[in-house]
Tab-separated table of C-alpha atoms and ligand atoms in Angstrom:
chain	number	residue	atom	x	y	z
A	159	UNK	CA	-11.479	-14.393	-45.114
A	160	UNK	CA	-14.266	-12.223	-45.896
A	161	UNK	CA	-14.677	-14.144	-49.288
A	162	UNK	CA	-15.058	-17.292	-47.368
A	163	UNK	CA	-17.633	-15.692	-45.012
A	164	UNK	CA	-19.812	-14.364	-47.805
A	165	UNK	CA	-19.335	-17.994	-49.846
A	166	UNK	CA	-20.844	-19.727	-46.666
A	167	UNK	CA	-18.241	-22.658	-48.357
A	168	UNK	CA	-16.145	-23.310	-44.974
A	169	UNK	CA	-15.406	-26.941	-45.993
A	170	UNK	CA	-15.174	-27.964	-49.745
A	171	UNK	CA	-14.339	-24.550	-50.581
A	172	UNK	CA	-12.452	-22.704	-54.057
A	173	UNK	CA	-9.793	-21.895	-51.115
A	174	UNK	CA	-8.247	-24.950	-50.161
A	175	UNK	CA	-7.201	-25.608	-53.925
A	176	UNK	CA	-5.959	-22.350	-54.570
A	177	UNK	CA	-3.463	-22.722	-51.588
A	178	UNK	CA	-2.261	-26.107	-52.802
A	179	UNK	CA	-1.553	-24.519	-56.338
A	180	UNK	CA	0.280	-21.932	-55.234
A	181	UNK	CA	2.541	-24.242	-52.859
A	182	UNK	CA	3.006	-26.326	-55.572
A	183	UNK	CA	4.168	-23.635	-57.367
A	184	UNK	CA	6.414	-22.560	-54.226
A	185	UNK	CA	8.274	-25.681	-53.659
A	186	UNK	CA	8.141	-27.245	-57.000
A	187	UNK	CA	6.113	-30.268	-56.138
A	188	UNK	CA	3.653	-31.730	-58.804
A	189	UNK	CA	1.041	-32.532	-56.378
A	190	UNK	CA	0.427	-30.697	-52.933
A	191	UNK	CA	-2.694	-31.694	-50.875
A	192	UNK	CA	-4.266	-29.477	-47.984
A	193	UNK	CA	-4.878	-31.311	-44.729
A	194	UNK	CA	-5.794	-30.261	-40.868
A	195	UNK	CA	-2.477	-30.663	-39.305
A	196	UNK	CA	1.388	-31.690	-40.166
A	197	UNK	CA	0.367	-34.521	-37.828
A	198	UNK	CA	-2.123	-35.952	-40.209
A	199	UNK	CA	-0.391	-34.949	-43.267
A	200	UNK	CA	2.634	-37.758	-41.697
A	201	UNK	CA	0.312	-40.815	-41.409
A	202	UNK	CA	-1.792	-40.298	-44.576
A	203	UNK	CA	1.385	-39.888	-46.135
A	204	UNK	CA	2.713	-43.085	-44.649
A	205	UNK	CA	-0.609	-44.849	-45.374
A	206	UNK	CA	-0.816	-43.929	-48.900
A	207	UNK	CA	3.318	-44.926	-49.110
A	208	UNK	CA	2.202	-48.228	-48.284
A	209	UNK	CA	3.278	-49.024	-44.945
A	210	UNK	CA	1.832	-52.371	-43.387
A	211	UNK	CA	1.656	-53.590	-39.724
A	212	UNK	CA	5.169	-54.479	-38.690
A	213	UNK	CA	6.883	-52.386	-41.052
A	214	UNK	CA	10.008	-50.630	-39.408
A	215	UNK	CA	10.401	-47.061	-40.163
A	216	UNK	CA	13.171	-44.969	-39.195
A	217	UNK	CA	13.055	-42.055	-37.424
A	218	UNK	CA	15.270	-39.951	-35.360
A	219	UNK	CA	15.490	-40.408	-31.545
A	220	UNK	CA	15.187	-36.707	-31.222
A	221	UNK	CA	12.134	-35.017	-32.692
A	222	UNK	CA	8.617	-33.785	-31.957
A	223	UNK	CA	6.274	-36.512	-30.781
A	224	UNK	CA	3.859	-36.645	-34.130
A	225	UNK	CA	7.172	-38.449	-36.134
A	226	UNK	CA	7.262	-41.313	-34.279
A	227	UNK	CA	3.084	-41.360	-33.260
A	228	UNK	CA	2.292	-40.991	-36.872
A	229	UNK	CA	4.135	-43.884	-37.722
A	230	UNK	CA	2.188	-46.350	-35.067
A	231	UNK	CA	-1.094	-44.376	-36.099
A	232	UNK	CA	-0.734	-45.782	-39.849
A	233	UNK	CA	0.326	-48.765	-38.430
A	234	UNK	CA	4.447	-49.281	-38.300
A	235	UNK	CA	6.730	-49.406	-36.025
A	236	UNK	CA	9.432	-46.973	-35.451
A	237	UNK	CA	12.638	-47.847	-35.636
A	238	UNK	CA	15.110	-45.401	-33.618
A	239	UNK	CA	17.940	-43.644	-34.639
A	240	UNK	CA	20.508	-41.218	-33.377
A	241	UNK	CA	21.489	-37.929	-34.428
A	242	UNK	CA	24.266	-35.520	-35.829
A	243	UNK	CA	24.673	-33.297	-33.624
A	244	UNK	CA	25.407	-30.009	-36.121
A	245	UNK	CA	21.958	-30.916	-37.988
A	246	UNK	CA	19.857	-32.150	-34.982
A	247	UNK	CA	18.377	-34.727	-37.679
A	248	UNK	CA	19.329	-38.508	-38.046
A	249	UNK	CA	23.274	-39.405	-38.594
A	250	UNK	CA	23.654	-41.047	-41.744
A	251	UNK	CA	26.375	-43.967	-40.159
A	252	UNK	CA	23.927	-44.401	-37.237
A	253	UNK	CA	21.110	-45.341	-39.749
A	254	UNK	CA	23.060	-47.668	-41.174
A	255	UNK	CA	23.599	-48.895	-38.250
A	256	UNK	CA	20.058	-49.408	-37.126
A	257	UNK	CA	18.607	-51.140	-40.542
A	258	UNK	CA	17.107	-54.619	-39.907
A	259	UNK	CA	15.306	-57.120	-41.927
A	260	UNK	CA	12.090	-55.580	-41.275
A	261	UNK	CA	12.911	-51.847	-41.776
A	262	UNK	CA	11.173	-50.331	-45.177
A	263	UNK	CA	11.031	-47.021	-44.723
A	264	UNK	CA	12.966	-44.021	-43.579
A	265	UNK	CA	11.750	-40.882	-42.288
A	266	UNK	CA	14.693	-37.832	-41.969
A	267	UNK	CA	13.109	-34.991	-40.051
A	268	UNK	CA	14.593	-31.414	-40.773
A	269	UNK	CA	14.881	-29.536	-37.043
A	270	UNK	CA	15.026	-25.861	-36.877
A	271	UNK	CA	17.011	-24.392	-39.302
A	272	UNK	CA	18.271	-27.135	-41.536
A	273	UNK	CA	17.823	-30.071	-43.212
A	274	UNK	CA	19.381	-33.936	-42.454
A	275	UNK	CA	22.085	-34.337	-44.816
A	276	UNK	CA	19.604	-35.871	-47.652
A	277	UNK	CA	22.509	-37.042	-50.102
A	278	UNK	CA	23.996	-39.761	-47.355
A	279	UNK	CA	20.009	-40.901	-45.969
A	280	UNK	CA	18.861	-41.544	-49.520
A	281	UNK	CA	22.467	-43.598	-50.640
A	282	UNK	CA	21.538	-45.140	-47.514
A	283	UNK	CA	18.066	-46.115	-48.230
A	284	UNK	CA	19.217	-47.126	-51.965
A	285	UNK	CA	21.697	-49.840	-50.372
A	286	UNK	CA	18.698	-51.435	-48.504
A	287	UNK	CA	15.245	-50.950	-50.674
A	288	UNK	CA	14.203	-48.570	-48.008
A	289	UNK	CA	11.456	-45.806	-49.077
A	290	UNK	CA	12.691	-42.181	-48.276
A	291	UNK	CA	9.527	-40.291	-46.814
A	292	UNK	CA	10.268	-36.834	-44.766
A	293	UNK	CA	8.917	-35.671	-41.660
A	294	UNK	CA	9.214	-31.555	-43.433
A	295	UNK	CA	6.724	-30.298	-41.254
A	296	UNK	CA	9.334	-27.595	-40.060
A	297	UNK	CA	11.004	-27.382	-43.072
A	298	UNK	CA	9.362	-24.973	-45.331
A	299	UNK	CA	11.520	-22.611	-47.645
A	300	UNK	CA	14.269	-25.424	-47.279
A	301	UNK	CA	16.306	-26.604	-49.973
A	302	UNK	CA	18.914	-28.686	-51.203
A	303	UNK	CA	20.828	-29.957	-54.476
A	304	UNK	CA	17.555	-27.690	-55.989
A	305	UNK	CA	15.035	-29.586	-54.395
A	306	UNK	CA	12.854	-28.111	-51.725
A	307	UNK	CA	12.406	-30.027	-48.330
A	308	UNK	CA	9.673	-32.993	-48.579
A	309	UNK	CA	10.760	-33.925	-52.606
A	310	UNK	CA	14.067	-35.809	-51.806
A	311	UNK	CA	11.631	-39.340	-51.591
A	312	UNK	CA	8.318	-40.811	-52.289
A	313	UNK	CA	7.091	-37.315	-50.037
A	314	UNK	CA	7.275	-34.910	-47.396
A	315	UNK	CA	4.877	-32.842	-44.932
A	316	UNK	CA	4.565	-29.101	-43.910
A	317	UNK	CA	2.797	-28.144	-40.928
A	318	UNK	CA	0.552	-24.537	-40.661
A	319	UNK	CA	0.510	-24.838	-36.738
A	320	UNK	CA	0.356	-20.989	-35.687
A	321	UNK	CA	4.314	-21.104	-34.877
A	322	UNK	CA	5.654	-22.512	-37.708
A	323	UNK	CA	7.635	-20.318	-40.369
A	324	UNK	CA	4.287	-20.083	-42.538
A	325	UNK	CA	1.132	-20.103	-39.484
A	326	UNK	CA	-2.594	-20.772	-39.799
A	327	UNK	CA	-4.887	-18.636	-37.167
A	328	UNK	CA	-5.350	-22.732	-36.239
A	329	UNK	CA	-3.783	-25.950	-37.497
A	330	UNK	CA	-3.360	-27.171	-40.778
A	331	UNK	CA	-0.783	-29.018	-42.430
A	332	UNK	CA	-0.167	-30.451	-45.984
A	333	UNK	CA	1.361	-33.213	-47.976
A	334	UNK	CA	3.944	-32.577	-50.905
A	335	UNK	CA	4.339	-35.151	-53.406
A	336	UNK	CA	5.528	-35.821	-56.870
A	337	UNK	CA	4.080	-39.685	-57.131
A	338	UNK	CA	0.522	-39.198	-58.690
A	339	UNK	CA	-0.446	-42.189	-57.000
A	340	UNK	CA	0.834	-41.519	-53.609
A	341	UNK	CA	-1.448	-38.280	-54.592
A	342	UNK	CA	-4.592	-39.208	-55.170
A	343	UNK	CA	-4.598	-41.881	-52.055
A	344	UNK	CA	-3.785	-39.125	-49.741
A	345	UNK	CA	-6.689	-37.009	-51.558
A	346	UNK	CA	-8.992	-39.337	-50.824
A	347	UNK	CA	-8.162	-40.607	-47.402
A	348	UNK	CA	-8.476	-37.281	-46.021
A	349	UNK	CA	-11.902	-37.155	-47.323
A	350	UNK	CA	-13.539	-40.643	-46.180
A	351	UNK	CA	-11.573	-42.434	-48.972
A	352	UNK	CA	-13.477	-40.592	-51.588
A	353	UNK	CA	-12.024	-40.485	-55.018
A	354	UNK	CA	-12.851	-36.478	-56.669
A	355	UNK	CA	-12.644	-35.212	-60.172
A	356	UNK	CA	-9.029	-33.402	-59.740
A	357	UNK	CA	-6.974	-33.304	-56.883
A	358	UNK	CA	-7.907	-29.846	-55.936
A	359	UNK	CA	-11.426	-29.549	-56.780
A	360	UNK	CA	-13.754	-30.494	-53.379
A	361	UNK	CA	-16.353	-31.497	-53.677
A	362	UNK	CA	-15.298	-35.313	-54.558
A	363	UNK	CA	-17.746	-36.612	-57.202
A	364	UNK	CA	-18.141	-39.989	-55.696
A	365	UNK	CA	-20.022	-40.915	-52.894
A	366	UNK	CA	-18.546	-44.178	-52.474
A	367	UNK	CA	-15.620	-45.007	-50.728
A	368	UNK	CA	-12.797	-47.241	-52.109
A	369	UNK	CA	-10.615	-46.332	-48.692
A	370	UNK	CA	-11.637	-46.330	-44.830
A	371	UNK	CA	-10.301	-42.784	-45.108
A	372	UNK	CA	-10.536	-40.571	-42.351
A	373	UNK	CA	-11.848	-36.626	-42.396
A	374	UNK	CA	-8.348	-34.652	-43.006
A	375	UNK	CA	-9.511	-32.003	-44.628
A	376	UNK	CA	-7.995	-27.876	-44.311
A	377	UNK	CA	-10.953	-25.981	-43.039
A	378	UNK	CA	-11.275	-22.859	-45.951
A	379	UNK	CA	-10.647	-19.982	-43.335
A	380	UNK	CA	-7.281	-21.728	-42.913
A	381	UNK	CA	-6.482	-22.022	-46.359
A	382	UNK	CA	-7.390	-17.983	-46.912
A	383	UNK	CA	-5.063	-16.669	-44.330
A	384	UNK	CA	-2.482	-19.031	-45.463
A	385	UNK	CA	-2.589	-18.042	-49.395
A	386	UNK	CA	-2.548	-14.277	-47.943
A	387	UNK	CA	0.318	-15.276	-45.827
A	388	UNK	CA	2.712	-17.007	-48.585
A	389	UNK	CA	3.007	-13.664	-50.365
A	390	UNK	CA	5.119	-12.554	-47.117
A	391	UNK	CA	6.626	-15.651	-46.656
A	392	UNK	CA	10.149	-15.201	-48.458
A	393	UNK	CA	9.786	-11.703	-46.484
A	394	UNK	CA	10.026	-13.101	-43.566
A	395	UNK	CA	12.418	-15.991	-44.724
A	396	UNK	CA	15.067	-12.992	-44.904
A	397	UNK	CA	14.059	-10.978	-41.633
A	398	UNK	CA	14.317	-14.450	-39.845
A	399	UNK	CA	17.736	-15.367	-41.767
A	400	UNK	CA	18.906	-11.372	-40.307
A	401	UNK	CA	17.770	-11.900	-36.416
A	402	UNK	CA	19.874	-15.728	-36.631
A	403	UNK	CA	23.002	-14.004	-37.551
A	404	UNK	CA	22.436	-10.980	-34.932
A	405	UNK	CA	21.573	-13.428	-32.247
A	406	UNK	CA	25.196	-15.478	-33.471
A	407	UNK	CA	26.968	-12.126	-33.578
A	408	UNK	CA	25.843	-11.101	-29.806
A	409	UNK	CA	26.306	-14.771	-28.373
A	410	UNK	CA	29.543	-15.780	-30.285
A	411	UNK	CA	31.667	-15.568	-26.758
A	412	UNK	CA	28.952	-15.461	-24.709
A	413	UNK	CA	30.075	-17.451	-21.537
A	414	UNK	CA	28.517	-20.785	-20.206
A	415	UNK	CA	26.738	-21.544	-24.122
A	416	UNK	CA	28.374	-24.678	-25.618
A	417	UNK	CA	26.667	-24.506	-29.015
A	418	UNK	CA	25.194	-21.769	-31.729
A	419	UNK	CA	23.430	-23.139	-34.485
A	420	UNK	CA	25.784	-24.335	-37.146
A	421	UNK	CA	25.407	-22.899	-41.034
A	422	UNK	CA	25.006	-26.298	-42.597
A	423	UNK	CA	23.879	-25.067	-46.617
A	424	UNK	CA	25.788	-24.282	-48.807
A	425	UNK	CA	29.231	-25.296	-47.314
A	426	UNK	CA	31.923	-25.946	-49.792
A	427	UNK	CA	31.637	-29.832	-49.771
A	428	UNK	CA	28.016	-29.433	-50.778
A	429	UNK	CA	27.463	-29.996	-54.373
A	430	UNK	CA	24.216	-27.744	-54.780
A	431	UNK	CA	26.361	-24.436	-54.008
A	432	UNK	CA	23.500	-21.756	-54.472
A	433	UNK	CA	20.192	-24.422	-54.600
A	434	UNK	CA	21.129	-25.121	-50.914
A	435	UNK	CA	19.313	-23.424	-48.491
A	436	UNK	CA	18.637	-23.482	-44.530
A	437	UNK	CA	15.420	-21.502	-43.285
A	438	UNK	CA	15.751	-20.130	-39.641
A	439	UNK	CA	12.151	-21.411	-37.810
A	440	UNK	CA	13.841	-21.824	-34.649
A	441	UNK	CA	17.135	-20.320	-33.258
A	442	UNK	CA	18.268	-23.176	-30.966
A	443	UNK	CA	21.147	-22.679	-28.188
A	444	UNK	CA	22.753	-25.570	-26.310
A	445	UNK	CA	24.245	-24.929	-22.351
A	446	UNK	CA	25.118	-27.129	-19.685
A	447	UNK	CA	22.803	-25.183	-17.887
A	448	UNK	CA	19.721	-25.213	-19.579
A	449	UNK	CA	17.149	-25.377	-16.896
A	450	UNK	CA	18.820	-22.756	-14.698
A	451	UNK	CA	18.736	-20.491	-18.017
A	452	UNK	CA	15.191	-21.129	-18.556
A	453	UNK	CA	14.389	-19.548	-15.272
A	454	UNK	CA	16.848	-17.200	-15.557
A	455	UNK	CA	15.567	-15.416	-18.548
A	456	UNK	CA	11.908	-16.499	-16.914
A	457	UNK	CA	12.532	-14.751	-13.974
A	458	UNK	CA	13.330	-11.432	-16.716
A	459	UNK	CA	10.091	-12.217	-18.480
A	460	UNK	CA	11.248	-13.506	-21.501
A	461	UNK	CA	9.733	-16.671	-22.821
A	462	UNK	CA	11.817	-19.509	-24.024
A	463	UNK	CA	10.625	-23.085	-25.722
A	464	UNK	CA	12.488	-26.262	-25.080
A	465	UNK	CA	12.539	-28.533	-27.880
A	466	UNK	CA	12.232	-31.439	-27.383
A	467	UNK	CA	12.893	-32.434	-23.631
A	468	UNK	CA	12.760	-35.758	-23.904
A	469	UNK	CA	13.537	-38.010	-26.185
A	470	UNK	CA	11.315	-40.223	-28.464
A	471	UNK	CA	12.524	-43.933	-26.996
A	472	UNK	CA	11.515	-42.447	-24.031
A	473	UNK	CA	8.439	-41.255	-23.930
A	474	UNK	CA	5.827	-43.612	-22.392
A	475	UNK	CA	3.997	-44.398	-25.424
A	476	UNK	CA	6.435	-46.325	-26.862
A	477	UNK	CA	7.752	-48.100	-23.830
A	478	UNK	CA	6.988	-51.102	-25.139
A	479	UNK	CA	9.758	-51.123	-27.310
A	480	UNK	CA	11.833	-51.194	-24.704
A	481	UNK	CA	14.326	-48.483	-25.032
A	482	UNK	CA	16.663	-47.657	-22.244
A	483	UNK	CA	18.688	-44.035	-21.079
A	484	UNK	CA	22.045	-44.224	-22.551
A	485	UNK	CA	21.121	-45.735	-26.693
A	486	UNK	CA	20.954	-42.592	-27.988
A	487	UNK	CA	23.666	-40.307	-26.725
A	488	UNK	CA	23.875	-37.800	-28.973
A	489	UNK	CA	19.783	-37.224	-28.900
A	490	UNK	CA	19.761	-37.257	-25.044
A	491	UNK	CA	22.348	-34.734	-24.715
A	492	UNK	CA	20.361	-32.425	-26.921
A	493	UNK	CA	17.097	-33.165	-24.886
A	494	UNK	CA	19.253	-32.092	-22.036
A	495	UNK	CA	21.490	-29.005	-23.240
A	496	UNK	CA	19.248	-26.965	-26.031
A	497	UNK	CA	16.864	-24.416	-25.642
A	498	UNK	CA	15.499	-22.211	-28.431
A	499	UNK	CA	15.152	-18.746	-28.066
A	500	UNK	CA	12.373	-15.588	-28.877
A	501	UNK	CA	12.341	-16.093	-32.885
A	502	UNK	CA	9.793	-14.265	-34.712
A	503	UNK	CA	9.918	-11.832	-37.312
A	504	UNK	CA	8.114	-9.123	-35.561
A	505	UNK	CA	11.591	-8.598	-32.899
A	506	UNK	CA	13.512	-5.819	-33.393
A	507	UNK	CA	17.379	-5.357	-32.713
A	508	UNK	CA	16.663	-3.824	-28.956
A	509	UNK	CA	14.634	-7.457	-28.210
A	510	UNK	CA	17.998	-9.056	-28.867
A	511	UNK	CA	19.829	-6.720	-27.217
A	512	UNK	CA	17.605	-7.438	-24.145
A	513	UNK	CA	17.548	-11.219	-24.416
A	514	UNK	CA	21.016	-11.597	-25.445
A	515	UNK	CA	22.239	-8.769	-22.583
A	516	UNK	CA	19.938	-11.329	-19.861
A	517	UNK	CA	21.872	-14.305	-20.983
A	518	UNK	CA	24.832	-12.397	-20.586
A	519	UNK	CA	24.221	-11.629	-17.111
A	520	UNK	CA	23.409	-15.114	-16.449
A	521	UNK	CA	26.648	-16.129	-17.855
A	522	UNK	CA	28.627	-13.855	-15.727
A	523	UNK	CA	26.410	-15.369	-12.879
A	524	UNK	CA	27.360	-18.774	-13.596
A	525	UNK	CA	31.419	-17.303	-13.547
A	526	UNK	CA	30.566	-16.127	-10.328
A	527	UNK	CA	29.433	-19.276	-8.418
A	528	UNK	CA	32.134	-21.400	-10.460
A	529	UNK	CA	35.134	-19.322	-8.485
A	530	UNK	CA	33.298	-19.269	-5.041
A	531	UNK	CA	32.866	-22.903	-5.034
B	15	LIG	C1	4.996	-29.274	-36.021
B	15	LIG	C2	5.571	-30.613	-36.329
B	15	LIG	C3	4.781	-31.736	-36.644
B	15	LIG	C4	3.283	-31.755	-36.515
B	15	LIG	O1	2.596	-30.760	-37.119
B	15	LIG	P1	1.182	-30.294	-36.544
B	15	LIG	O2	0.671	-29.386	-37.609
B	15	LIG	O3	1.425	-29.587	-35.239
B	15	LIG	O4	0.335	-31.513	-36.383
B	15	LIG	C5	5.409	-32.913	-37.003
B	15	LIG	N1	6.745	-33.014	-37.029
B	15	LIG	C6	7.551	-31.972	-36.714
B	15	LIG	C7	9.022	-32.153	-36.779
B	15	LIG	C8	6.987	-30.751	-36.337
B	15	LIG	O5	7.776	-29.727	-35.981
């Protein structure tokens, strides 16, 4: 930071490119490209994929907002699907199931701690000319067959926002490509179109734009904390993988909670055996009782984080497409039931103790009421 104060360079910056070489180096993909959010990273990424007005893209009925708004931003229309429960991310038969004549793309997301089952989506897309882009804003560390999260298709995302496993002190977010093309189009639509001399060298060289592009660009501050940050990264990668399984251990018979995340990698019937990998962002419980919980543990002072209470279909923005309760089961039981818990790398063993110990003593609560009524 304090070589980006003394520079002066906050924008068009040596920083910016120095991050996106050493995340290509991280995750293996040819061409990484710094933007200001995960958000815009998804629709310059769907722009420079090609998508036209009245495309159908596929998303998941369950997911953070910016999947399906990024899609209508660059001009598609999202096509809903349901989930798998164990993954949280689109069910393979239930895209099937949703293709039409004017789907071309898909867009898996990867939720929490793993990643949509990537060998059945893309088999999927291959039956139906569909484009496989991912929405791997949460997804960073993640692998599978040996690929990281965001290379399975034409591209992927990550998102910087402060809570994600790798935070900015502000957002950014970036795309992850191996198409040179795909490349350079999101290069220079996140800098008014602009074509530059390399991918990671700002300033552009032209002045003249060949796209309406917009201004995407990672601010330099951004890019410095973030380069200092990925030398921790796989540091944290392990302390989070360590507080998931002491969180399991404590809550394995813990009364009234109906689901514990689910180790998905690396499972026998996987073919990538030791390439597979899940990265713990989020440690996400499912109860009946969700909202009582939530004040429960409130009421204790501990801070919880539902993702995502309502579903996609349903949110007003897209209420012209005309969704109704009851489509999407499986996503609108998770809306209902799941709650993450405190997940940071920071907590100790005694922070579990006292959040799992509170949830405990909700549990027993719950016990109570259900033999006095
Ligand atoms: C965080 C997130 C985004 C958006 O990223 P921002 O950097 O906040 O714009 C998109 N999709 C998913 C699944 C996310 O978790």
């Amino acid at each position: 930071m304090d070589e980006v104060f003394r520079s002066g360079k906050f924008s068009h910056g040596k920083q910016v490119g120095g991050l996106e070489s050493a995340l290509a180096d991280y995750t293996g993909a040819r061409h990484v490209i710094g933007v200001n959010s995960g958000t815009d990273a998804l629709v310059l990424l769907l722009r420079a994929c090609g998508v036209r007005p009245g495309d159908g893209v596929l998303v998941p009925a369950y997911s953070f907002f910016a999947t399906a708004s990024a899609v209508v931003l660059a001009g598609g229309t999202p096509q809903f699907v349901d989930i798998d429960p164990q993954t949280y991310a689109m069910d393979p038969a239930a895209l099937e199931a949703a293709v039409t004549s004017r789907s071309r793309f898909v867009m898996p997301v990867h939720l929490f701690h793993t990643m949509a089952d990537m060998a059945a989506v893309t088999a999927v897309a291959r039956r139906h000319g569909l484009t496989v882009v991912e929405d791997s804003a949460e997804a960073i560390g993640m692998r599978r067959h040996g690929v990281h999260a965001g290379l399975h298709g034409a591209g992927g995302v990550l998102s910087f926002f402060p809570s994600k496993t790798l935070g900015a002190l502000g957002d950014a977010g970036a795309v992850l490509t191996d198409d040179p093309e795909v490349a350079a189009t999101v290069a220079a639509l996140r800098h008014h179109g602009r074509t530059g001399r390399t991918l990671n060298n700002f300033p552009a060289i032209s002045t003249e734009s060949a796209l309406p592009g917009a201004n995407s660009k990672m601010d330099d501050i951004q890019a410095a904390v973030l380069l200092a940050k990925l030398s921790l990264l796989e540091e944290h990668i392990a302390r989070r993988a360590e507080l998931a399984d002491g969180y399991t251990t404590r809550l394995q018979d813990a009364p009234g909670i109906v689901r514990l995340p689910q180790a998905i990698a690396g499972k026998p019937d996987d073919r990538g055996g030791y390439d597979d990998r899940d990265v713990y962002y989020v440690y996400l419980i499912e109860t009946e009782h969700r909202d009582d919980l939530v004040a429960h543990l409130d009421r204790h002072g501990i801070g919880t984080e539902v993702y995502y209470p309502l579903p996609l279909p349903h949110q007003p923005a897209f209420a012209q497409l005309g969704h109704q309760p009851g489509e999407f089961p499986r996503a609108e039981a998770a809306a209902r039931h799941a709650v993450a818990l405190p997940f940071h790398p920071d907590l100790g063993s005694g922070d579990l103790d006292r959040v799992c110990d509170t949830i405990r003593s909700f549990g027993a609560f719950l016990a109570g009421t259900r033999t006095t009524a």
